[in-house]
mmCIF file of C-alpha atoms in Angstrom:
data_model
loop_
_atom_site.group_PDB
_atom_site.id
_atom_site.type_symbol
_atom_site.label_atom_id
_atom_site.label_comp_id
_atom_site.label_asym_id
_atom_site.label_seq_id
_atom_site.Cartn_x
_atom_site.Cartn_y
_atom_site.Cartn_z
ATOM 1 C CA UNK A 1 51.438 -90.353 69.948
ATOM 2 C CA UNK A 2 47.868 -91.304 70.433
ATOM 3 C CA UNK A 3 45.504 -90.029 73.085
ATOM 4 C CA UNK A 4 45.673 -93.431 74.764
ATOM 5 C CA UNK A 5 49.246 -94.510 75.201
ATOM 6 C CA UNK A 6 50.298 -98.090 75.691
ATOM 7 C CA UNK A 7 52.589 -99.347 78.445
ATOM 8 C CA UNK A 8 55.793 -97.313 78.635
ATOM 9 C CA UNK A 9 54.607 -94.728 76.064
ATOM 10 C CA UNK A 10 54.080 -91.068 76.848
ATOM 11 C CA UNK A 11 50.733 -89.297 76.634
ATOM 12 C CA UNK A 12 50.537 -85.668 75.446
ATOM 13 C CA UNK A 13 50.590 -84.343 79.026
ATOM 14 C CA UNK A 14 53.815 -86.162 79.889
ATOM 15 C CA UNK A 15 52.109 -89.101 81.628
ATOM 16 C CA UNK A 16 53.103 -92.652 80.967
ATOM 17 C CA UNK A 17 50.439 -95.061 79.917
ATOM 18 C CA UNK A 18 49.673 -98.509 81.251
ATOM 19 C CA UNK A 19 51.046 -100.445 84.151
ATOM 20 C CA UNK A 20 54.084 -102.060 82.522
ATOM 21 C CA UNK A 21 57.217 -103.131 84.330
ATOM 22 C CA UNK A 22 57.595 -105.275 87.406
ATOM 23 C CA UNK A 23 55.204 -105.201 90.295
ATOM 24 C CA UNK A 24 52.620 -103.099 88.478
ATOM 25 C CA UNK A 25 54.867 -100.018 88.429
ATOM 26 C CA UNK A 26 55.175 -98.002 85.216
ATOM 27 C CA UNK A 27 58.402 -98.444 83.333
ATOM 28 C CA UNK A 28 60.801 -95.539 83.340
ATOM 29 C CA UNK A 29 63.361 -94.743 80.679
ATOM 30 C CA UNK A 30 67.062 -94.316 81.328
ATOM 31 C CA UNK A 31 69.260 -95.442 84.188
ATOM 32 C CA UNK A 32 68.316 -92.591 86.540
ATOM 33 C CA UNK A 33 64.618 -93.332 86.560
ATOM 34 C CA UNK A 34 63.499 -90.210 84.681
ATOM 35 C CA UNK A 35 62.326 -90.252 81.056
ATOM 36 C CA UNK A 36 65.544 -88.614 79.859
ATOM 37 C CA UNK A 37 67.922 -90.927 81.673
ATOM 38 C CA UNK A 38 69.171 -88.544 84.355
ATOM 39 C CA UNK A 39 68.167 -88.428 88.007
ATOM 40 C CA UNK A 40 64.994 -86.525 87.253
ATOM 41 C CA UNK A 41 64.841 -85.732 83.590
ATOM 42 C CA UNK A 42 66.961 -84.943 80.552
ATOM 43 C CA UNK A 43 68.675 -81.974 82.227
ATOM 44 C CA UNK A 44 69.351 -83.798 85.475
ATOM 45 C CA UNK A 45 67.252 -81.431 87.573
ATOM 46 C CA UNK A 46 66.007 -83.155 90.674
ATOM 47 C CA UNK A 47 63.419 -80.882 92.137
ATOM 48 C CA UNK A 48 60.685 -80.584 89.567
ATOM 49 C CA UNK A 49 58.174 -77.949 90.631
ATOM 50 C CA UNK A 50 59.122 -78.101 94.308
ATOM 51 C CA UNK A 51 62.818 -77.411 93.820
ATOM 52 C CA UNK A 52 65.787 -79.212 95.304
ATOM 53 C CA UNK A 53 66.657 -79.483 98.967
ATOM 54 C CA UNK A 54 68.660 -76.260 99.042
ATOM 55 C CA UNK A 55 65.700 -74.341 97.628
ATOM 56 C CA UNK A 56 63.392 -75.660 100.331
ATOM 57 C CA UNK A 57 65.755 -74.492 103.060
ATOM 58 C CA UNK A 58 65.992 -71.050 101.506
ATOM 59 C CA UNK A 59 62.196 -70.856 101.161
ATOM 60 C CA UNK A 60 61.822 -71.743 104.855
ATOM 61 C CA UNK A 61 64.281 -68.997 105.870
ATOM 62 C CA UNK A 62 62.523 -66.501 103.609
ATOM 63 C CA UNK A 63 59.194 -67.297 105.247
ATOM 64 C CA UNK A 64 60.786 -66.711 108.637
ATOM 65 C CA UNK A 65 61.998 -63.302 107.472
ATOM 66 C CA UNK A 66 58.890 -62.088 105.724
ATOM 67 C CA UNK A 67 56.115 -64.382 106.847
ATOM 68 C CA UNK A 68 53.226 -63.690 109.182
ATOM 69 C CA UNK A 69 55.125 -64.966 112.238
ATOM 70 C CA UNK A 70 56.418 -61.642 113.470
ATOM 71 C CA UNK A 71 57.186 -60.889 117.068
ATOM 72 C CA UNK A 72 54.812 -58.630 118.936
ATOM 73 C CA UNK A 73 56.245 -55.154 119.457
ATOM 74 C CA UNK A 74 54.943 -53.083 122.344
ATOM 75 C CA UNK A 75 56.639 -49.735 121.711
ATOM 76 C CA UNK A 76 54.036 -47.106 120.912
ATOM 77 C CA UNK A 77 55.047 -43.433 121.171
ATOM 78 C CA UNK A 78 51.470 -42.464 122.001
ATOM 79 C CA UNK A 79 51.720 -44.381 125.307
ATOM 80 C CA UNK A 80 52.945 -42.742 128.493
ATOM 81 C CA UNK A 81 56.585 -43.061 129.556
ATOM 82 C CA UNK A 82 55.436 -44.847 132.712
ATOM 83 C CA UNK A 83 53.712 -47.571 130.648
ATOM 84 C CA UNK A 84 56.676 -47.804 128.255
ATOM 85 C CA UNK A 85 59.283 -48.360 130.970
ATOM 86 C CA UNK A 86 57.193 -50.658 133.122
ATOM 87 C CA UNK A 87 54.546 -53.075 131.856
ATOM 88 C CA UNK A 88 55.188 -52.704 128.132
ATOM 89 C CA UNK A 89 58.967 -53.089 128.530
ATOM 90 C CA UNK A 90 58.481 -56.212 130.631
ATOM 91 C CA UNK A 91 56.101 -57.702 128.072
ATOM 92 C CA UNK A 92 58.581 -56.894 125.292
ATOM 93 C CA UNK A 93 61.424 -58.572 127.186
ATOM 94 C CA UNK A 94 59.333 -61.712 127.723
ATOM 95 C CA UNK A 95 58.920 -61.998 123.959
ATOM 96 C CA UNK A 96 62.667 -62.027 123.267
ATOM 97 C CA UNK A 97 64.409 -65.355 123.624
ATOM 98 C CA UNK A 98 68.026 -65.593 124.740
ATOM 99 C CA UNK A 99 70.373 -62.928 123.403
ATOM 100 C CA UNK A 100 74.144 -62.573 123.692
ATOM 101 C CA UNK A 101 75.342 -59.828 126.046
ATOM 102 C CA UNK A 102 77.818 -58.520 123.456
ATOM 103 C CA UNK A 103 75.117 -58.118 120.795
ATOM 104 C CA UNK A 104 72.734 -56.433 123.220
ATOM 105 C CA UNK A 105 75.525 -54.090 124.360
ATOM 106 C CA UNK A 106 76.145 -52.990 120.747
ATOM 107 C CA UNK A 107 72.560 -51.816 120.343
ATOM 108 C CA UNK A 108 72.428 -50.313 123.823
ATOM 109 C CA UNK A 109 75.637 -48.372 123.089
ATOM 110 C CA UNK A 110 74.196 -47.088 119.801
ATOM 111 C CA UNK A 111 71.050 -45.814 121.520
ATOM 112 C CA UNK A 112 73.098 -44.099 124.237
ATOM 113 C CA UNK A 113 75.379 -42.500 121.606
ATOM 114 C CA UNK A 114 72.306 -41.185 119.804
ATOM 115 C CA UNK A 115 70.954 -39.738 123.054
ATOM 116 C CA UNK A 116 74.242 -37.893 123.661
ATOM 117 C CA UNK A 117 74.364 -36.612 120.077
ATOM 118 C CA UNK A 118 70.793 -35.390 120.393
ATOM 119 C CA UNK A 119 71.591 -33.559 123.631
ATOM 120 C CA UNK A 120 74.470 -31.697 121.942
ATOM 121 C CA UNK A 121 72.817 -31.263 118.547
ATOM 122 C CA UNK A 122 70.977 -27.999 119.136
ATOM 123 C CA UNK A 123 67.844 -27.085 117.210
ATOM 124 C CA UNK A 124 68.466 -29.598 114.418
ATOM 125 C CA UNK A 125 69.360 -32.420 116.807
ATOM 126 C CA UNK A 126 66.824 -35.018 115.667
ATOM 127 C CA UNK A 127 67.467 -34.371 111.966
ATOM 128 C CA UNK A 128 71.168 -35.004 112.629
ATOM 129 C CA UNK A 129 70.659 -38.317 114.418
ATOM 130 C CA UNK A 130 67.734 -39.641 112.351
ATOM 131 C CA UNK A 131 69.898 -41.335 109.661
ATOM 132 C CA UNK A 132 71.879 -43.162 112.356
ATOM 133 C CA UNK A 133 68.644 -44.139 114.091
ATOM 134 C CA UNK A 134 67.181 -45.550 110.851
ATOM 135 C CA UNK A 135 70.422 -47.464 110.262
ATOM 136 C CA UNK A 136 69.669 -49.502 113.401
ATOM 137 C CA UNK A 137 67.015 -51.356 111.388
ATOM 138 C CA UNK A 138 69.598 -52.585 108.886
ATOM 139 C CA UNK A 139 72.014 -53.464 111.676
ATOM 140 C CA UNK A 140 69.319 -55.532 113.393
ATOM 141 C CA UNK A 141 68.594 -57.439 110.177
ATOM 142 C CA UNK A 142 72.292 -58.082 109.630
ATOM 143 C CA UNK A 143 72.760 -59.230 113.233
ATOM 144 C CA UNK A 144 69.770 -61.555 112.875
ATOM 145 C CA UNK A 145 71.292 -63.237 109.813
ATOM 146 C CA UNK A 146 74.417 -63.992 111.851
ATOM 147 C CA UNK A 147 72.449 -65.922 114.480
ATOM 148 C CA UNK A 148 73.322 -69.270 112.869
ATOM 149 C CA UNK A 149 77.034 -68.473 113.131
ATOM 150 C CA UNK A 150 76.947 -68.270 116.924
ATOM 151 C CA UNK A 151 76.545 -64.484 116.860
ATOM 152 C CA UNK A 152 73.683 -62.186 116.187
ATOM 153 C CA UNK A 153 70.286 -61.442 117.633
ATOM 154 C CA UNK A 154 67.056 -63.461 117.626
ATOM 155 C CA UNK A 155 64.241 -62.610 115.238
ATOM 156 C CA UNK A 156 62.120 -61.201 118.081
ATOM 157 C CA UNK A 157 64.797 -58.640 118.927
ATOM 158 C CA UNK A 158 65.228 -57.761 115.253
ATOM 159 C CA UNK A 159 61.477 -57.182 114.928
ATOM 160 C CA UNK A 160 61.464 -55.091 118.110
ATOM 161 C CA UNK A 161 64.180 -52.771 116.735
ATOM 162 C CA UNK A 162 62.674 -52.706 113.244
ATOM 163 C CA UNK A 163 59.104 -51.855 114.230
ATOM 164 C CA UNK A 164 60.065 -49.485 117.036
ATOM 165 C CA UNK A 165 62.452 -47.414 114.914
ATOM 166 C CA UNK A 166 59.809 -47.144 112.195
ATOM 167 C CA UNK A 167 57.381 -45.531 114.645
ATOM 168 C CA UNK A 168 59.858 -42.842 115.806
ATOM 169 C CA UNK A 169 58.993 -39.572 114.006
ATOM 170 C CA UNK A 170 60.502 -36.844 116.147
ATOM 171 C CA UNK A 171 62.737 -36.076 119.126
ATOM 172 C CA UNK A 172 60.028 -36.796 121.694
ATOM 173 C CA UNK A 173 59.341 -40.234 120.155
ATOM 174 C CA UNK A 174 63.050 -41.025 120.147
ATOM 175 C CA UNK A 175 63.483 -40.106 123.807
ATOM 176 C CA UNK A 176 60.530 -42.340 124.704
ATOM 177 C CA UNK A 177 62.019 -45.165 122.646
ATOM 178 C CA UNK A 178 65.422 -44.762 124.317
ATOM 179 C CA UNK A 179 63.864 -45.051 127.779
ATOM 180 C CA UNK A 180 61.714 -48.005 126.691
ATOM 181 C CA UNK A 181 64.765 -49.737 125.187
ATOM 182 C CA UNK A 182 66.752 -49.202 128.379
ATOM 183 C CA UNK A 183 63.928 -50.750 130.411
ATOM 184 C CA UNK A 184 63.695 -53.728 128.035
ATOM 185 C CA UNK A 185 67.447 -54.324 128.469
ATOM 186 C CA UNK A 186 67.044 -54.220 132.248
ATOM 187 C CA UNK A 187 64.195 -56.739 132.135
ATOM 188 C CA UNK A 188 66.174 -59.017 129.786
ATOM 189 C CA UNK A 189 69.035 -59.119 132.295
ATOM 190 C CA UNK A 190 66.651 -59.528 135.231
ATOM 191 C CA UNK A 191 64.826 -62.442 133.555
ATOM 192 C CA UNK A 192 68.091 -64.224 132.772
ATOM 193 C CA UNK A 193 67.610 -63.935 129.007
ATOM 194 C CA UNK A 194 71.060 -62.431 128.400
ATOM 195 C CA UNK A 195 73.892 -64.910 127.800
ATOM 196 C CA UNK A 196 77.469 -64.059 128.738
#
């Protein structure tokens, strides 16, 4: 091949030369329009660099999961309990779109179970409940993936659980989180964000 390709010939970079064909469009080889005859090339791959339709959908979901659009989380163990159960809980609830009552009840029940276990755990109470507390993060991610199936929790709720649990470092932090969570649930019901 020469540096300057004629109509219908390929240049070294894969470009076609000239303006052959009807209507000033370059001619394409093969019945599928691609140089190799298939729908996009010799292997039949359609997407080129951008990928096929299914890849684009997956990329969009991945951006939703890991991208910069994360919900604001107001739980901060350094704040007073009064702030956590009042203004901050209300602000957190406003940031969570509609959530199913059954899904919310699962998380509420888990938190209450952890509170009871902590109360009966003695000196090593927090160390005993900490693995179960950390597991709530995974449960929130799993519940969020089920949202398209008519179940699950919205991304904002998942982020709330995820970020809040990560900030809990000891028994005092957990007790503050439990009270904050309870207040958020109350505000969600009061604002009409919980679906039956």
